């Protein structure tokens, strides 16, 4: 006779793993604070390292006590033989310590450092006269996600490329970069009495003869897209074919498809908003497609950021 599985076992195991990971991270942080900091007295101690807008590294560090105030300082990202420097601000703190601030923009497309995918070592280079010194940047406490209506950006809003702060086994700062995930990112929604138009960008993948597909309640409507530029497209929403069959509203989801089998939900995800449904709310409008009765059209974003178009009959239309 087979033994019945306990349905509560899986959630308990997941919670246990989460607690074990949290304890392991705390233990590692304590070891870094109690062991690595005293051993690495020549490293600059980082008090903050984070990526605030999905594409800019922000650093604040304190130079070792033995370091004098240099004339210049710069942050250097290095991977293999490639090295990219960026100017930093160096100054005396209120207690006489030597401090460094830096904001490093990532991505050649946005005018920043031309970093590619991979793990990049981060170093501090200071100069006084002809003397140059390179220091490691020791990160004891990684940035902690914060609560509130916004969240840390997980990707560049321009390119979709992803960057995060990491640490080496010895606690040195790393920037870990990855390419954009395949996505169809909504750029603009225009709702007028004459109809609805959506402009969007395709990131992280190429498209071959694409078209848009609108689906709701077992119905599917295909619509051609117009190319606006490299990776940029426009679709006129076929409201005439999306009129509800009865008084119940119909909720239409939008996908981009192409001849190579690509299937991407249109949505808005490159932002720092926790509730896109509320923050990016769009107006409702009465629209009368040619040859049909008036209906209420409401474009909106789901909590996951997917674009959805709700069409409802006007009450007086019956």
PDB file of N, CA and C in Angstrom, residues 136-170:
ATOM      1  N   UNK A 136      41.991  47.198  -3.796  1.00  0.00           N
ATOM      2  CA  UNK A 136      40.772  46.399  -3.873  1.00  0.00           C
ATOM      3  C   UNK A 136      39.664  47.115  -3.112  1.00  0.00           C
ATOM      4  N   UNK A 137      38.432  46.814  -3.482  1.00  0.00           N
ATOM      5  CA  UNK A 137      37.262  47.372  -2.812  1.00  0.00           C
ATOM      6  C   UNK A 137      36.568  46.241  -2.068  1.00  0.00           C
ATOM      7  N   UNK A 138      36.596  46.291  -0.740  1.00  0.00           N
ATOM      8  CA  UNK A 138      36.076  45.219   0.099  1.00  0.00           C
ATOM      9  C   UNK A 138      34.643  45.537   0.506  1.00  0.00           C
ATOM     10  N   UNK A 139      33.722  44.658   0.130  1.00  0.00           N
ATOM     11  CA  UNK A 139      32.307  44.837   0.442  1.00  0.00           C
ATOM     12  C   UNK A 139      31.909  43.817   1.505  1.00  0.00           C
ATOM     13  N   UNK A 140      31.720  44.290   2.727  1.00  0.00           N
ATOM     14  CA  UNK A 140      31.338  43.397   3.826  1.00  0.00           C
ATOM     15  C   UNK A 140      29.838  43.159   3.834  1.00  0.00           C
ATOM     16  N   UNK A 141      29.057  44.234   3.680  1.00  0.00           N
ATOM     17  CA  UNK A 141      27.602  44.128   3.745  1.00  0.00           C
ATOM     18  C   UNK A 141      27.006  44.473   2.383  1.00  0.00           C
ATOM     19  N   UNK A 142      26.463  43.493   1.649  1.00  0.00           N
ATOM     20  CA  UNK A 142      25.852  43.782   0.352  1.00  0.00           C
ATOM     21  C   UNK A 142      24.574  44.584   0.528  1.00  0.00           C
ATOM     22  N   UNK A 143      24.118  45.270  -0.520  1.00  0.00           N
ATOM     23  CA  UNK A 143      22.891  46.066  -0.399  1.00  0.00           C
ATOM     24  C   UNK A 143      21.694  45.175  -0.092  1.00  0.00           C
ATOM     25  N   UNK A 144      20.790  45.697   0.728  1.00  0.00           N
ATOM     26  CA  UNK A 144      19.596  44.957   1.136  1.00  0.00           C
ATOM     27  C   UNK A 144      18.397  45.525   0.382  1.00  0.00           C
ATOM     28  N   UNK A 145      17.582  44.664  -0.272  1.00  0.00           N
ATOM     29  CA  UNK A 145      16.383  45.178  -0.950  1.00  0.00           C
ATOM     30  C   UNK A 145      15.478  45.926   0.018  1.00  0.00           C
ATOM     31  N   UNK A 146      14.926  47.030  -0.437  1.00  0.00           N
ATOM     32  CA  UNK A 146      14.092  47.850   0.420  1.00  0.00           C
ATOM     33  C   UNK A 146      12.620  47.668   0.067  1.00  0.00           C
ATOM     34  N   UNK A 147      11.769  47.978   1.047  1.00  0.00           N
ATOM     35  CA  UNK A 147      10.330  47.886   0.833  1.00  0.00           C
ATOM     36  C   UNK A 147       9.789  49.251   0.424  1.00  0.00           C
ATOM     37  N   UNK A 148       8.546  49.270  -0.053  1.00  0.00           N
ATOM     38  CA  UNK A 148       7.937  50.528  -0.459  1.00  0.00           C
ATOM     39  C   UNK A 148       7.303  50.415  -1.826  1.00  0.00           C
ATOM     40  N   UNK A 149       6.815  51.523  -2.372  1.00  0.00           N
ATOM     41  CA  UNK A 149       6.139  51.480  -3.680  1.00  0.00           C
ATOM     42  C   UNK A 149       7.083  51.244  -4.851  1.00  0.00           C
ATOM     43  N   UNK A 150       8.376  51.440  -4.646  1.00  0.00           N
ATOM     44  CA  UNK A 150       9.347  51.177  -5.707  1.00  0.00           C
ATOM     45  C   UNK A 150      10.300  50.077  -5.268  1.00  0.00           C
ATOM     46  N   UNK A 151      11.027  49.552  -6.214  1.00  0.00           N
ATOM     47  CA  UNK A 151      11.971  48.461  -5.975  1.00  0.00           C
ATOM     48  C   UNK A 151      13.239  48.722  -6.772  1.00  0.00           C
ATOM     49  N   UNK A 152      14.331  48.027  -6.465  1.00  0.00           N
ATOM     50  CA  UNK A 152      15.549  48.205  -7.268  1.00  0.00           C
ATOM     51  C   UNK A 152      15.298  47.800  -8.716  1.00  0.00           C
ATOM     52  N   UNK A 153      15.870  48.582  -9.616  1.00  0.00           N
ATOM     53  CA  UNK A 153      15.765  48.246 -11.038  1.00  0.00           C
ATOM     54  C   UNK A 153      16.601  47.001 -11.322  1.00  0.00           C
ATOM     55  N   UNK A 154      16.016  46.024 -11.984  1.00  0.00           N
ATOM     56  CA  UNK A 154      16.715  44.795 -12.302  1.00  0.00           C
ATOM     57  C   UNK A 154      17.368  44.831 -13.675  1.00  0.00           C
ATOM     58  N   UNK A 155      17.049  45.835 -14.478  1.00  0.00           N
ATOM     59  CA  UNK A 155      17.614  45.919 -15.831  1.00  0.00           C
ATOM     60  C   UNK A 155      17.623  47.363 -16.287  1.00  0.00           C
ATOM     61  N   UNK A 156      18.459  47.652 -17.270  1.00  0.00           N
ATOM     62  CA  UNK A 156      18.507  48.997 -17.842  1.00  0.00           C
ATOM     63  C   UNK A 156      17.184  49.299 -18.546  1.00  0.00           C
ATOM     64  N   UNK A 157      16.584  50.462 -18.281  1.00  0.00           N
ATOM     65  CA  UNK A 157      15.337  50.798 -18.971  1.00  0.00           C
ATOM     66  C   UNK A 157      15.533  51.087 -20.453  1.00  0.00           C
ATOM     67  N   UNK A 158      16.774  51.274 -20.876  1.00  0.00           N
ATOM     68  CA  UNK A 158      17.056  51.588 -22.281  1.00  0.00           C
ATOM     69  C   UNK A 158      17.379  50.326 -23.074  1.00  0.00           C
ATOM     70  N   UNK A 159      18.280  49.499 -22.560  1.00  0.00           N
ATOM     71  CA  UNK A 159      18.759  48.333 -23.305  1.00  0.00           C
ATOM     72  C   UNK A 159      18.202  47.013 -22.795  1.00  0.00           C
ATOM     73  N   UNK A 160      17.684  46.988 -21.575  1.00  0.00           N
ATOM     74  CA  UNK A 160      17.237  45.739 -20.985  1.00  0.00           C
ATOM     75  C   UNK A 160      18.364  44.899 -20.412  1.00  0.00           C
ATOM     76  N   UNK A 161      19.625  45.328 -20.566  1.00  0.00           N
ATOM     77  CA  UNK A 161      20.744  44.578 -20.009  1.00  0.00           C
ATOM     78  C   UNK A 161      20.675  44.597 -18.479  1.00  0.00           C
ATOM     79  N   UNK A 162      21.127  43.494 -17.867  1.00  0.00           N
ATOM     80  CA  UNK A 162      20.998  43.336 -16.421  1.00  0.00           C
ATOM     81  C   UNK A 162      22.370  43.419 -15.742  1.00  0.00           C
ATOM     82  N   UNK A 163      22.403  44.179 -14.659  1.00  0.00           N
ATOM     83  CA  UNK A 163      23.642  44.334 -13.893  1.00  0.00           C
ATOM     84  C   UNK A 163      23.318  44.184 -12.409  1.00  0.00           C
ATOM     85  N   UNK A 164      24.210  43.538 -11.681  1.00  0.00           N
ATOM     86  CA  UNK A 164      24.037  43.420 -10.234  1.00  0.00           C
ATOM     87  C   UNK A 164      25.398  43.462  -9.552  1.00  0.00           C
ATOM     88  N   UNK A 165      25.372  43.797  -8.276  1.00  0.00           N
ATOM     89  CA  UNK A 165      26.589  43.817  -7.467  1.00  0.00           C
ATOM     90  C   UNK A 165      26.820  42.431  -6.892  1.00  0.00           C
ATOM     91  N   UNK A 166      28.045  41.936  -7.043  1.00  0.00           N
ATOM     92  CA  UNK A 166      28.418  40.657  -6.456  1.00  0.00           C
ATOM     93  C   UNK A 166      29.698  40.793  -5.648  1.00  0.00           C
ATOM     94  N   UNK A 167      30.135  39.671  -5.079  1.00  0.00           N
ATOM     95  CA  UNK A 167      31.374  39.658  -4.292  1.00  0.00           C
ATOM     96  C   UNK A 167      32.192  38.427  -4.651  1.00  0.00           C
ATOM     97  N   UNK A 168      33.503  38.575  -4.602  1.00  0.00           N
ATOM     98  CA  UNK A 168      34.385  37.431  -4.785  1.00  0.00           C
ATOM     99  C   UNK A 168      34.436  36.640  -3.476  1.00  0.00           C
ATOM    100  N   UNK A 169      35.140  35.512  -3.486  1.00  0.00           N
ATOM    101  CA  UNK A 169      35.269  34.700  -2.276  1.00  0.00           C
ATOM    102  C   UNK A 169      35.973  35.464  -1.163  1.00  0.00           C
ATOM    103  N   UNK A 170      36.789  36.457  -1.530  1.00  0.00           N
ATOM    104  CA  UNK A 170      37.504  37.247  -0.528  1.00  0.00           C
ATOM    105  C   UNK A 170      36.793  38.560  -0.223  1.00  0.00           C
TER     106      UNK A 170
END
